[in-house]
Amino acid sequence: MRAFSRLFTFLLLGVSFSLAAPPKEHAYKTKEQISGPRGWIKHIEAPADHRLSLRIGLPQENFDLLEKQLYEVSDPMHERYGQHLSKEQVEALVAPHPDSLAAVNEWLAGFDITEEDLVRSPAKDWIILNIPVSLAEKMLDTKYYVWKHAKSGDELVRTTSYSLPSNLHHHVEVVQPTTIFGRFKPSKATFSILEDLGSVLGLHKGAHISSGSSAVAVDASCNTTITVSCLHQLYNAVGYVPSDTAENGIGVTGYLEQFANNQDLQSFYADQVPTALNSSFKFESVAGGLDDQNISHAGAEANLDVQFAFGITHPIPATFYSTPGSPPFNPDVHTPTDTNEPYADWLEYILGQEHPPYTISTSYGDDEQTIPLDYAKRVCDGFAQLGARGVSVLFSSGDGGVGDGDSDPATHECITNDGKNATRFIPTFPASCPYVTSVGGTEHIPEVAVSRFFSGGGFSDYFKRPLYQEIAVSKYLSKLPKGTYKGLYNPQGRGIPDVSAQGDRYRIFYRGRAASIGGTSASAPAFAGFVALLNDARLKIKKGPLGFLNPLLYTVGVAGLNDVTSGHNAGCGTQGFNASTGWDPVTGLGTPNFGKLKQIVTSPFIL
């Protein structure tokens, strides 16, 4: 302990690591081992000089205290509601113990790795190394291979097990990329170019129809084409004018070389939000992400996200984050482009910002089972840090119903990848993280669960049901006929989604042309837009941002949501779950009624 303390002191003073060899008495012991990943084929040995961006996660000593404070500042009935933590307060709570820092530092020194060779996260709970495969194999007592995905041809450099010295096991929670075989992807289900532009002009000059439970009149054309005006009508926000204040902000994340094109955005604004013409978003590069404005490289997913999130909220300051990485990976290119786990890069970046946007939407995800539990937990804990700082984090729930979405969700067999090859409903991550707000999809007016694809929903196998969901989810499960889908899902798991919004037939502009697009990747930025408007309403009366939404939504906030009671989310050869009165694992608690939610969150009874 005394040697570790001295080493830690030296590091604080900027002194390089000792180059002493690691103690021989600490034999290597397996830290993690998985079965051969389903759908992947071991291809060739990984090139020894291929470089990995290796991330080492150290235990966050006081995360339980952070979680406690997260729930206190997010509970509208708690006296601390809205009293969010500062960046420095959060970092202090998740910082690793000095003993962990010292033990890991000594281990790294045994491989001649100095402070100049690594990057530490702001809280020092992550260490990032850019090293060749040959060194990673020595450090982790493992062998890396190039693995090829049988269906897509995607390739990853991975291993199925790794080890650490026995004394490090309680000082290191996770090392990646090692055993993560995810195929990170956008939650987009449908897309088509609109050839006949004349048929969609003058959309909002016809008859009106009732929206159903919200008792709002909506243009009949919104049953076939969704625009910003449709969403304002349907979700009771017509006439609300947000402020252009630097205090508020809405952000959208972009991955997999999905570029948001400003020329398309201007066409979209001219078509649907003329007051926003000649305005744009702030671009922020994460880990070298590009801002490719060649219109032929515009991404349908990125355009959808920014056009609707920013169209709904103009003139609230808007930011687009570009994080690099594009499968299929070429293992012969000796750069660390195959991490396929960009949340860590983005979280490291955003948690390092003093003032991130108060609302952030992401329309990407992966099958929960492809993300190792320890890594999923660490990523999830990162979202908790954002929530504690007053940021609302929203994710699309996926488009595979209760399945994995890799093929026809109505017929695809859903198989576990734990070596047992059991049939199982496949939840989506990060939507399954209890510290984010998961958004499912609806369609038509009155609204029903979307049917051209199926709104991702179900129950997490990794995360237990949080207390804020207990009443709503237990009520739903109590109404299920006994034995329904027994063994196919975890009835004690965190329920997905939390809420929903329209998710099909969105009219966007893509590479200079009008297009129709759908998926819960449309629902998430739409719902996020109304959250940003709610933050604007609170800021106008000197209240703080909403932050982590779920404790509010599942209590007083439910009165400001439109319950969706029709539809289902087929998958895995089943009809999936049914939408019903109250919360359900298809549409969650329902869609937003901005007028009612605004009354709730600006009430003098809500701090």
Coordinates of C-alpha atoms in Angstrom, one line a residue:
M1 CA 0.0 0.0 0.0
R2 CA 2.8 2.4 0.9
A3 CA 4.5 1.9 -2.5
F4 CA 1.2 2.4 -4.3
S5 CA 0.7 5.7 -2.3
R6 CA 4.2 6.9 -3.2
L7 CA 3.6 6.1 -6.9
F8 CA 0.2 7.9 -6.9
T9 CA 1.9 11.0 -5.3
F10 CA 4.6 10.9 -8.0
L11 CA 1.9 10.8 -10.7
L12 CA 0.2 13.8 -9.3
L13 CA 3.5 15.6 -9.6
G14 CA 3.8 14.6 -13.2
V15 CA 6.5 12.0 -12.6
S16 CA 6.7 9.2 -15.1
F17 CA 5.8 5.6 -14.2
S18 CA 8.4 3.4 -12.7
L19 CA 9.6 0.8 -15.2
A20 CA 9.7 -2.0 -12.6
A21 CA 8.4 -5.3 -13.8
P22 CA 5.0 -6.4 -12.5
P23 CA 5.1 -8.5 -9.3
K24 CA 5.6 -12.1 -10.3
E25 CA 3.4 -13.4 -7.4
H26 CA 0.3 -12.0 -9.0
A27 CA -0.6 -14.7 -11.5
Y28 CA -3.0 -14.0 -14.4
K29 CA -6.6 -15.1 -13.9
T30 CA -9.4 -15.0 -16.4
K31 CA -11.4 -11.8 -16.1
E32 CA -14.1 -12.5 -18.7
Q33 CA -14.9 -15.3 -21.1
I34 CA -17.7 -15.7 -23.5
S35 CA -19.0 -18.5 -25.8
G36 CA -18.3 -18.2 -29.5
P37 CA -20.4 -15.3 -30.7
R38 CA -23.5 -16.4 -32.6
G39 CA -23.3 -15.3 -36.3
W40 CA -19.6 -14.6 -36.2
I41 CA -16.8 -16.7 -37.8
K42 CA -13.2 -16.7 -36.6
H43 CA -11.4 -15.6 -39.7
I44 CA -7.6 -15.0 -39.3
E45 CA -5.2 -14.0 -36.6
A46 CA -5.3 -10.3 -36.0
P47 CA -2.3 -8.4 -37.5
A48 CA 0.3 -7.9 -34.7
D49 CA 0.7 -4.2 -35.7
H50 CA -3.0 -3.4 -35.9
R51 CA -3.7 -0.7 -33.3
L52 CA -6.5 -0.9 -30.8
S53 CA -8.0 1.9 -28.8
L54 CA -8.0 0.0 -25.5
R55 CA -10.2 1.3 -22.7
I56 CA -9.7 0.3 -19.1
G57 CA -12.5 1.1 -16.7
L58 CA -11.7 1.5 -13.1
P59 CA -14.4 1.1 -10.4
Q60 CA -16.4 4.3 -9.7
E61 CA -16.0 4.3 -5.9
N62 CA -19.1 6.3 -5.0
F63 CA -21.5 5.6 -7.8
D64 CA -24.2 4.5 -5.4
L65 CA -24.1 8.0 -3.9
L66 CA -24.4 9.5 -7.4
E67 CA -27.4 7.3 -8.2
K68 CA -29.0 8.4 -4.9
Q69 CA -28.6 12.0 -5.8
L70 CA -29.7 11.4 -9.4
Y71 CA -33.0 10.2 -8.1
E72 CA -33.4 12.9 -5.6
V73 CA -32.9 15.7 -8.1
S74 CA -35.1 13.9 -10.7
D75 CA -38.1 13.2 -8.3
P76 CA -40.7 16.0 -8.6
M77 CA -41.8 15.1 -5.1
H78 CA -38.4 15.5 -3.5
E79 CA -37.2 18.7 -2.0
R80 CA -34.0 18.6 -4.0
Y81 CA -35.9 18.3 -7.4
G82 CA -34.1 20.3 -10.1
Q83 CA -30.9 20.9 -8.0
H84 CA -28.6 19.2 -10.4
L85 CA -25.0 18.6 -9.8
S86 CA -22.0 20.3 -11.3
K87 CA -19.5 18.7 -13.5
E88 CA -17.0 18.7 -10.7
Q89 CA -19.4 17.2 -8.2
V90 CA -20.2 14.3 -10.5
E91 CA -16.6 13.7 -11.3
A92 CA -15.8 13.5 -7.6
L93 CA -18.5 10.9 -7.0
V94 CA -17.3 8.6 -9.9
A95 CA -13.6 9.0 -9.3
P96 CA -11.8 5.7 -8.6
H97 CA -10.1 5.0 -5.3
P98 CA -6.4 6.0 -5.2
D99 CA -5.5 2.3 -4.5
S100 CA -7.1 1.4 -7.8
L101 CA -5.2 4.1 -9.7
A102 CA -2.0 3.0 -8.1
A103 CA -2.4 -0.7 -8.8
V104 CA -3.3 -0.1 -12.4
N105 CA -0.5 2.4 -12.9
E106 CA 2.0 -0.1 -11.6
W107 CA 0.7 -2.8 -13.9
L108 CA 1.0 -0.5 -16.9
A109 CA 4.5 0.5 -15.9
G110 CA 5.5 -3.1 -16.2
F111 CA 4.9 -2.8 -19.9
D112 CA 6.9 0.5 -20.2
I113 CA 3.6 2.5 -20.6
T114 CA 4.1 6.0 -19.2
E115 CA 1.6 8.8 -18.5
E116 CA 2.4 10.3 -21.9
D117 CA 1.2 7.1 -23.6
L118 CA -2.4 7.3 -22.3
V119 CA -5.5 9.5 -22.0
R120 CA -7.6 9.7 -18.8
S121 CA -11.2 10.6 -18.6
P122 CA -12.1 13.8 -16.7
A123 CA -12.9 11.7 -13.6
K124 CA -9.9 9.4 -14.2
D125 CA -12.3 6.4 -14.2
W126 CA -11.3 5.4 -17.7
I127 CA -7.8 5.0 -19.2
I128 CA -7.5 4.9 -22.9
L129 CA -4.4 3.4 -24.7
N130 CA -3.7 3.4 -28.4
I131 CA -1.6 0.2 -28.7
P132 CA -0.8 -2.6 -31.2
V133 CA -2.5 -5.9 -30.9
S134 CA 0.8 -7.5 -30.0
L135 CA 1.0 -5.4 -26.8
A136 CA -2.7 -5.9 -25.9
E137 CA -2.2 -9.6 -26.1
K138 CA 0.7 -9.5 -23.7
M139 CA -1.1 -7.2 -21.3
L140 CA -4.3 -9.3 -21.3
D141 CA -2.8 -12.8 -21.8
T142 CA -5.0 -13.4 -24.7
K143 CA -5.1 -13.9 -28.5
Y144 CA -7.0 -11.5 -30.9
Y145 CA -8.5 -12.7 -34.2
V146 CA -10.3 -11.0 -37.0
W147 CA -14.0 -12.2 -36.7
K148 CA -16.3 -12.0 -39.7
H149 CA -20.1 -11.6 -39.4
A150 CA -21.6 -14.3 -41.6
K151 CA -24.6 -12.3 -42.8
S152 CA -23.2 -8.8 -43.3
G153 CA -19.5 -9.5 -43.9
D154 CA -18.6 -7.0 -41.2
E155 CA -15.2 -7.7 -39.5
L156 CA -14.0 -7.0 -36.0
V157 CA -10.7 -7.6 -34.2
R158 CA -11.8 -9.4 -31.0
T159 CA -11.1 -12.1 -28.5
T160 CA -13.5 -14.4 -26.6
S161 CA -11.6 -14.2 -23.2
Y162 CA -9.0 -12.1 -21.5
S163 CA -7.1 -12.2 -18.2
L164 CA -5.6 -9.8 -15.7
P165 CA -3.2 -10.3 -12.8
S166 CA -5.2 -11.6 -9.8
N167 CA -4.5 -8.4 -7.7
L168 CA -6.1 -6.2 -10.4
H169 CA -9.5 -7.9 -10.6
H170 CA -11.1 -5.7 -8.0
H171 CA -9.3 -2.6 -9.4
V172 CA -10.5 -3.0 -13.0
E173 CA -14.2 -3.4 -14.0
V174 CA -13.9 -3.7 -17.7
V175 CA -11.4 -3.8 -20.6
Q176 CA -12.7 -3.2 -24.2
P177 CA -12.5 -3.9 -27.1
T178 CA -12.2 -7.5 -26.1
T179 CA -15.4 -9.5 -26.0
I180 CA -17.9 -7.0 -27.5
F181 CA -19.4 -8.3 -30.7
G182 CA -22.1 -5.7 -31.3
R183 CA -23.2 -4.4 -34.7
F184 CA -24.1 -0.9 -33.7
K185 CA -26.8 0.4 -36.1
P186 CA -29.4 3.1 -36.6
S187 CA -33.0 2.3 -35.7
K188 CA -34.3 3.1 -39.2
A189 CA -36.9 0.8 -40.6
T190 CA -38.4 2.4 -43.8
F191 CA -37.2 4.8 -46.4
S192 CA -38.4 5.9 -49.8
I193 CA -37.8 8.9 -52.2
L194 CA -41.0 10.9 -52.9
E195 CA -41.0 11.1 -56.7
D196 CA -44.3 13.1 -57.0
L197 CA -43.5 16.3 -55.1
G198 CA -46.8 17.9 -56.2
S199 CA -48.8 15.3 -54.2
V200 CA -47.3 16.6 -50.9
L201 CA -47.5 20.3 -51.5
G202 CA -50.1 22.3 -49.5
L203 CA -50.4 19.6 -46.9
H204 CA -52.1 21.6 -44.2
K205 CA -55.1 23.2 -46.0
G206 CA -57.6 20.4 -45.9
A207 CA -60.0 18.8 -43.5
H208 CA -59.3 18.1 -39.8
I209 CA -59.6 15.0 -37.8
S210 CA -59.6 14.3 -34.1
S211 CA -56.4 13.1 -32.5
G212 CA -58.4 10.9 -30.1
S213 CA -57.5 11.0 -26.4
S214 CA -55.8 14.4 -26.5
A215 CA -58.9 16.0 -28.1
V216 CA -56.8 18.1 -30.5
A217 CA -57.8 18.8 -34.1
V218 CA -55.2 17.7 -36.7
D219 CA -55.0 18.2 -40.4
A220 CA -56.2 15.0 -42.2
S221 CA -53.1 14.9 -44.3
C222 CA -51.1 14.1 -41.2
N223 CA -52.4 10.5 -41.5
T224 CA -50.2 10.0 -44.5
T225 CA -47.3 12.4 -44.1
I226 CA -45.8 13.7 -40.9
T227 CA -44.3 17.2 -40.8
V228 CA -43.2 19.6 -38.1
S229 CA -46.7 21.2 -38.3
C230 CA -48.4 17.8 -37.9
L231 CA -46.3 17.2 -34.7
H232 CA -47.1 20.6 -33.3
Q233 CA -50.8 20.0 -33.9
L234 CA -50.9 16.4 -32.7
Y235 CA -48.9 17.1 -29.6
N236 CA -50.7 20.3 -28.6
A237 CA -47.8 22.8 -29.1
V238 CA -49.3 25.1 -31.8
G239 CA -48.5 28.7 -31.1
Y240 CA -45.8 28.1 -28.6
V241 CA -42.7 30.3 -29.4
P242 CA -39.4 29.2 -27.8
S243 CA -36.7 31.6 -26.9
D244 CA -33.3 31.9 -28.5
T245 CA -31.2 31.7 -25.3
A246 CA -27.8 30.2 -24.9
E247 CA -28.8 28.7 -21.6
N248 CA -31.0 26.0 -23.3
G249 CA -29.9 23.6 -26.0
I250 CA -30.8 20.4 -27.9
G251 CA -28.2 18.0 -29.3
V252 CA -28.3 15.1 -31.8
T253 CA -25.7 12.4 -32.0
G254 CA -24.4 11.1 -35.3
Y255 CA -22.4 7.8 -35.9
L256 CA -21.3 5.5 -38.6
E257 CA -20.3 8.3 -41.0
Q258 CA -23.9 9.7 -41.0
F259 CA -23.5 13.3 -42.0
A260 CA -26.1 16.0 -41.4
N261 CA -26.3 18.1 -44.5
N262 CA -27.0 21.9 -44.2
Q263 CA -28.2 22.2 -47.8
D264 CA -30.9 19.6 -47.2
L265 CA -31.7 21.3 -43.9
Q266 CA -32.4 24.6 -45.7
S267 CA -34.7 22.8 -48.2
F268 CA -36.5 21.2 -45.2
Y269 CA -36.8 24.6 -43.5
A270 CA -38.1 26.2 -46.7
D271 CA -40.7 23.4 -46.9
Q272 CA -41.8 23.2 -43.3
V273 CA -40.2 25.9 -41.0
P274 CA -39.7 29.0 -43.1
T275 CA -38.8 31.1 -40.0
A276 CA -35.7 29.0 -39.6
L277 CA -34.3 29.6 -43.1
N278 CA -30.6 30.5 -43.1
S279 CA -30.1 29.2 -39.6
S280 CA -28.2 26.0 -38.9
F281 CA -26.7 23.9 -36.1
K282 CA -23.4 24.0 -34.3
F283 CA -21.2 21.1 -35.4
E284 CA -18.9 19.4 -32.8
S285 CA -16.4 16.7 -33.8
V286 CA -16.0 13.8 -31.4
A287 CA -12.7 11.8 -31.6
G288 CA -12.1 13.1 -35.1
G289 CA -15.7 12.9 -36.5
L290 CA -16.1 14.7 -39.8
D291 CA -18.5 17.4 -41.1
D292 CA -18.8 16.2 -44.7
Q293 CA -21.1 18.6 -46.5
N294 CA -21.0 16.9 -49.9
I295 CA -24.7 16.5 -50.5
S296 CA -24.1 13.1 -52.1
H297 CA -22.7 11.9 -48.7
A298 CA -25.7 13.1 -46.7
G299 CA -27.0 10.5 -44.3
A300 CA -30.7 9.7 -44.2
E301 CA -30.6 9.0 -40.5
A302 CA -28.6 12.2 -39.6
N303 CA -30.9 14.3 -41.8
L304 CA -34.0 12.9 -40.2
D305 CA -32.7 13.5 -36.7
V306 CA -31.5 17.1 -37.2
Q307 CA -34.4 18.2 -39.4
F308 CA -37.1 17.2 -37.0
A309 CA -35.4 17.8 -33.7
F310 CA -34.2 21.2 -34.7
G311 CA -37.3 22.1 -36.8
I312 CA -39.6 21.5 -33.8
T313 CA -37.4 23.6 -31.5
H314 CA -36.1 26.5 -33.6
P315 CA -34.6 28.9 -32.4
I316 CA -33.3 26.9 -29.4
P317 CA -29.5 26.4 -30.0
A318 CA -28.9 23.1 -31.7
T319 CA -25.8 20.9 -31.9
F320 CA -24.9 17.9 -34.0
Y321 CA -22.2 15.6 -32.7
S322 CA -20.2 13.5 -35.2
T323 CA -18.5 10.5 -33.9
P324 CA -16.4 8.4 -36.4
G325 CA -16.4 4.7 -37.3
S326 CA -17.9 3.0 -40.2
P327 CA -18.3 -0.8 -40.8
P328 CA -17.4 -3.0 -42.5
F329 CA -14.0 -2.7 -40.9
N330 CA -10.9 -3.5 -42.9
P331 CA -8.4 -5.2 -40.6
D332 CA -5.5 -4.5 -43.0
V333 CA -5.8 -0.8 -42.3
H334 CA -3.8 -0.4 -39.1
T335 CA -5.9 2.2 -37.4
P336 CA -8.3 1.7 -34.5
T337 CA -11.5 2.1 -36.6
D338 CA -13.2 -1.2 -35.5
T339 CA -14.1 -0.4 -31.9
N340 CA -17.8 -0.4 -32.9
E341 CA -18.6 0.9 -29.4
P342 CA -18.7 4.7 -30.0
Y343 CA -20.8 5.5 -26.9
A344 CA -17.6 5.5 -24.8
D345 CA -15.9 8.1 -27.1
W346 CA -19.1 10.3 -27.1
L347 CA -19.6 10.0 -23.3
E348 CA -15.9 10.9 -22.7
Y349 CA -16.4 14.0 -24.8
I350 CA -19.8 15.1 -23.6
L351 CA -18.9 14.5 -19.9
G352 CA -15.9 16.7 -20.4
Q353 CA -18.1 19.7 -21.5
E354 CA -19.0 22.3 -18.9
H355 CA -22.4 23.0 -20.4
P356 CA -23.8 20.2 -22.6
P357 CA -27.2 20.7 -24.2
Y358 CA -30.1 20.0 -21.8
T359 CA -31.7 17.6 -24.2
I360 CA -29.8 15.0 -26.3
S361 CA -31.4 12.4 -28.7
T362 CA -29.8 9.3 -30.1
S363 CA -31.3 7.0 -32.7
Y364 CA -28.8 4.1 -32.6
G365 CA -28.6 0.9 -30.6
D366 CA -27.7 -2.8 -30.6
D367 CA -29.0 -6.1 -29.2
E368 CA -28.4 -6.0 -25.5
Q369 CA -26.9 -9.5 -25.5
T370 CA -24.1 -8.5 -27.8
I371 CA -22.8 -5.9 -25.3
P372 CA -20.9 -7.5 -22.4
L373 CA -22.7 -6.8 -19.1
D374 CA -19.8 -5.0 -17.4
Y375 CA -19.4 -2.7 -20.4
A376 CA -23.1 -2.0 -20.8
K377 CA -23.3 -1.1 -17.1
R378 CA -20.4 1.3 -17.4
V379 CA -21.9 3.0 -20.4
C380 CA -25.3 3.2 -18.7
D381 CA -23.6 4.7 -15.6
G382 CA -22.2 7.4 -17.9
F383 CA -25.8 8.4 -18.9
A384 CA -26.6 8.6 -15.2
Q385 CA -23.8 11.2 -14.8
L386 CA -25.5 13.3 -17.5
G387 CA -28.9 13.0 -15.9
A388 CA -27.4 14.1 -12.6
R389 CA -26.1 17.2 -14.3
G390 CA -29.5 18.1 -15.7
V391 CA -29.4 16.5 -19.2
S392 CA -32.3 14.6 -20.6
V393 CA -31.0 11.6 -22.6
L394 CA -33.4 9.9 -25.0
F395 CA -32.8 6.8 -27.2
S396 CA -35.0 5.2 -29.8
S397 CA -36.3 1.8 -28.7
G398 CA -35.5 -0.1 -31.9
D399 CA -37.6 -1.4 -34.8
G400 CA -37.5 -5.1 -34.3
G401 CA -40.5 -5.4 -32.0
V402 CA -39.5 -7.9 -29.3
G403 CA -36.9 -9.3 -31.7
D404 CA -33.4 -8.2 -32.8
G405 CA -34.5 -6.5 -36.0
D406 CA -31.9 -8.1 -38.2
S407 CA -34.5 -9.6 -40.5
D408 CA -38.3 -9.7 -40.8
P409 CA -39.3 -9.1 -37.2
A410 CA -42.5 -11.1 -37.6
T411 CA -40.7 -14.3 -38.4
H412 CA -37.1 -14.0 -37.3
E413 CA -36.1 -16.6 -34.7
C414 CA -34.5 -14.8 -31.7
I415 CA -31.6 -16.9 -30.3
T416 CA -29.4 -16.2 -27.3
N417 CA -25.6 -16.0 -28.0
D418 CA -24.6 -17.5 -24.6
G419 CA -23.9 -20.9 -26.1
K420 CA -27.3 -22.3 -25.1
N421 CA -29.0 -21.2 -28.4
A422 CA -32.3 -20.7 -26.5
T423 CA -35.2 -18.8 -28.0
R424 CA -35.5 -15.4 -26.3
F425 CA -37.0 -11.9 -26.9
I426 CA -34.0 -9.6 -27.5
P427 CA -34.0 -6.2 -25.7
T428 CA -32.2 -3.2 -27.2
F429 CA -29.3 -1.3 -25.6
P430 CA -28.9 1.5 -24.6
A431 CA -32.7 1.8 -24.6
S432 CA -32.6 -0.8 -21.8
C433 CA -30.5 1.5 -19.6
P434 CA -32.7 2.7 -16.6
Y435 CA -31.1 6.1 -16.7
V436 CA -32.3 7.0 -20.2
T437 CA -35.7 7.7 -21.7
S438 CA -36.6 5.1 -24.3
V439 CA -38.9 6.2 -27.1
G440 CA -41.1 3.8 -29.1
G441 CA -43.2 4.4 -32.2
T442 CA -46.8 5.2 -33.1
E443 CA -48.6 6.0 -36.3
H444 CA -52.0 7.3 -37.6
I445 CA -54.5 9.6 -36.0
P446 CA -55.8 8.6 -33.5
E447 CA -52.5 7.0 -32.7
V448 CA -51.8 3.3 -32.6
A449 CA -48.6 1.3 -32.3
V450 CA -46.7 1.5 -35.6
S451 CA -47.3 -1.5 -37.9
R452 CA -45.1 -1.2 -41.0
F453 CA -42.3 -2.1 -38.6
F454 CA -42.6 -2.9 -34.9
S455 CA -41.9 -0.6 -32.0
G456 CA -39.0 -2.1 -30.0
G457 CA -40.1 -3.1 -26.5
G458 CA -39.9 -5.6 -23.8
F459 CA -37.7 -6.2 -20.7
S460 CA -34.0 -6.0 -20.1
D461 CA -32.0 -9.0 -19.2
Y462 CA -29.2 -6.9 -17.7
F463 CA -30.9 -4.2 -15.7
K464 CA -33.6 -4.8 -13.0
R465 CA -36.8 -2.9 -13.0
P466 CA -36.2 0.6 -11.4
L467 CA -38.4 1.8 -8.6
Y468 CA -40.0 4.5 -10.7
Q469 CA -41.4 1.8 -13.0
E470 CA -42.6 -0.6 -10.3
I471 CA -46.3 0.3 -10.2
A472 CA -46.9 0.9 -13.9
V473 CA -45.0 -2.2 -15.1
S474 CA -46.3 -4.5 -12.4
K475 CA -49.8 -3.5 -13.3
Y476 CA -49.2 -4.4 -17.0
L477 CA -47.7 -7.8 -16.1
S478 CA -50.6 -8.6 -13.8
K479 CA -53.0 -8.3 -16.7
L480 CA -51.1 -10.7 -18.9
P481 CA -52.7 -14.1 -19.2
K482 CA -50.8 -16.5 -17.0
G483 CA -47.9 -18.2 -18.8
T484 CA -47.8 -15.7 -21.7
Y485 CA -44.3 -16.0 -23.3
K486 CA -43.0 -17.7 -20.2
G487 CA -39.2 -18.0 -20.3
L488 CA -38.9 -15.6 -23.3
Y489 CA -38.4 -12.5 -21.3
N490 CA -37.3 -11.3 -17.9
P491 CA -40.4 -10.1 -15.9
Q492 CA -38.2 -8.5 -13.3
G493 CA -36.3 -6.4 -16.0
R494 CA -36.4 -2.8 -16.8
G495 CA -39.3 -2.2 -19.1
I496 CA -38.9 -0.7 -22.6
P497 CA -40.0 1.9 -23.9
D498 CA -40.9 4.7 -21.5
V499 CA -42.8 6.9 -24.0
S500 CA -43.5 7.0 -27.7
A501 CA -44.1 9.4 -30.6
Q502 CA -45.1 9.2 -34.3
G503 CA -42.6 7.0 -36.0
D504 CA -43.5 6.6 -39.7
R505 CA -43.9 8.6 -42.9
Y506 CA -41.8 11.6 -41.9
R507 CA -41.2 14.0 -44.7
I508 CA -37.5 14.9 -44.9
F509 CA -35.0 16.2 -47.5
Y510 CA -32.3 13.8 -48.5
R511 CA -29.6 14.6 -51.0
G512 CA -31.7 17.3 -52.6
R513 CA -34.9 15.4 -52.8
A514 CA -38.0 15.0 -50.6
A515 CA -38.2 11.6 -49.0
S516 CA -40.4 9.6 -46.6
I517 CA -38.7 7.8 -43.7
G518 CA -39.9 5.9 -40.6
G519 CA -38.7 4.1 -37.5
T520 CA -38.3 4.8 -33.9
S521 CA -35.3 6.8 -35.0
A522 CA -37.9 9.4 -36.0
S523 CA -39.8 9.1 -32.7
A524 CA -36.8 9.8 -30.5
P525 CA -35.8 13.2 -32.0
A526 CA -39.4 14.2 -32.2
F527 CA -40.1 13.5 -28.5
A528 CA -36.7 15.2 -27.6
G529 CA -37.9 18.3 -29.4
F530 CA -40.9 18.7 -27.1
V531 CA -38.6 18.0 -24.1
A532 CA -36.5 20.9 -25.2
L533 CA -39.6 23.1 -25.5
L534 CA -40.6 22.1 -21.9
N535 CA -37.1 23.1 -20.7
D536 CA -37.6 26.4 -22.5
A537 CA -40.9 27.0 -20.7
R538 CA -39.2 26.3 -17.3
L539 CA -36.2 28.5 -18.0
K540 CA -38.6 31.4 -18.9
I541 CA -39.9 31.3 -15.3
K542 CA -36.4 30.8 -13.8
K543 CA -36.8 27.1 -13.1
G544 CA -34.0 24.6 -14.0
P545 CA -34.0 22.0 -16.8
L546 CA -35.9 18.7 -16.4
G547 CA -32.8 16.5 -16.5
F548 CA -33.5 12.8 -16.1
L549 CA -37.1 12.5 -17.1
N550 CA -38.4 9.1 -16.0
P551 CA -39.2 9.7 -12.3
L552 CA -41.3 12.7 -13.5
L553 CA -43.0 10.8 -16.4
Y554 CA -44.0 7.9 -14.2
T555 CA -45.6 10.1 -11.6
V556 CA -47.2 13.5 -12.1
G557 CA -46.0 13.6 -15.8
V558 CA -48.3 10.7 -16.9
A559 CA -51.2 13.1 -16.8
G560 CA -49.5 15.0 -19.7
L561 CA -49.2 11.9 -21.9
N562 CA -51.7 10.5 -24.5
D563 CA -52.3 6.8 -23.7
V564 CA -52.0 4.5 -26.8
T565 CA -54.0 1.4 -26.4
S566 CA -54.0 -0.3 -29.8
G567 CA -51.3 -2.3 -31.7
H568 CA -48.6 -4.8 -30.9
N569 CA -44.9 -5.3 -31.5
A570 CA -44.4 -8.6 -33.3
G571 CA -41.1 -10.5 -33.3
C572 CA -39.4 -13.8 -32.8
G573 CA -42.3 -15.6 -34.5
T574 CA -44.9 -14.2 -32.1
Q575 CA -47.3 -11.3 -32.0
G576 CA -45.2 -9.7 -29.3
F577 CA -46.8 -7.6 -26.6
N578 CA -50.1 -5.7 -27.0
A579 CA -50.5 -2.0 -26.3
S580 CA -53.0 -1.5 -23.5
T581 CA -54.4 1.0 -21.0
G582 CA -51.5 2.5 -19.0
W583 CA -47.8 1.6 -19.6
D584 CA -47.1 -1.2 -22.0
P585 CA -43.9 -2.6 -23.6
V586 CA -44.9 -1.3 -27.0
T587 CA -45.7 2.4 -26.6
G588 CA -44.7 3.0 -23.0
L589 CA -46.7 5.6 -21.1
G590 CA -47.8 7.2 -24.4
T591 CA -47.1 10.3 -26.5
P592 CA -46.6 13.9 -25.4
N593 CA -49.4 16.5 -24.8
F594 CA -47.1 19.5 -24.7
G595 CA -49.8 21.8 -23.4
K596 CA -50.6 19.6 -20.4
L597 CA -46.9 18.8 -19.7
K598 CA -46.1 22.5 -19.8
Q599 CA -48.7 23.1 -17.1
I600 CA -47.3 20.4 -15.0
V601 CA -43.6 21.3 -15.2
T602 CA -44.2 25.0 -14.7
S603 CA -46.6 24.5 -11.8
P604 CA -45.6 26.2 -8.6
F605 CA -45.9 22.8 -7.0
I606 CA -43.0 21.5 -9.2
L607 CA -39.7 23.1 -8.1

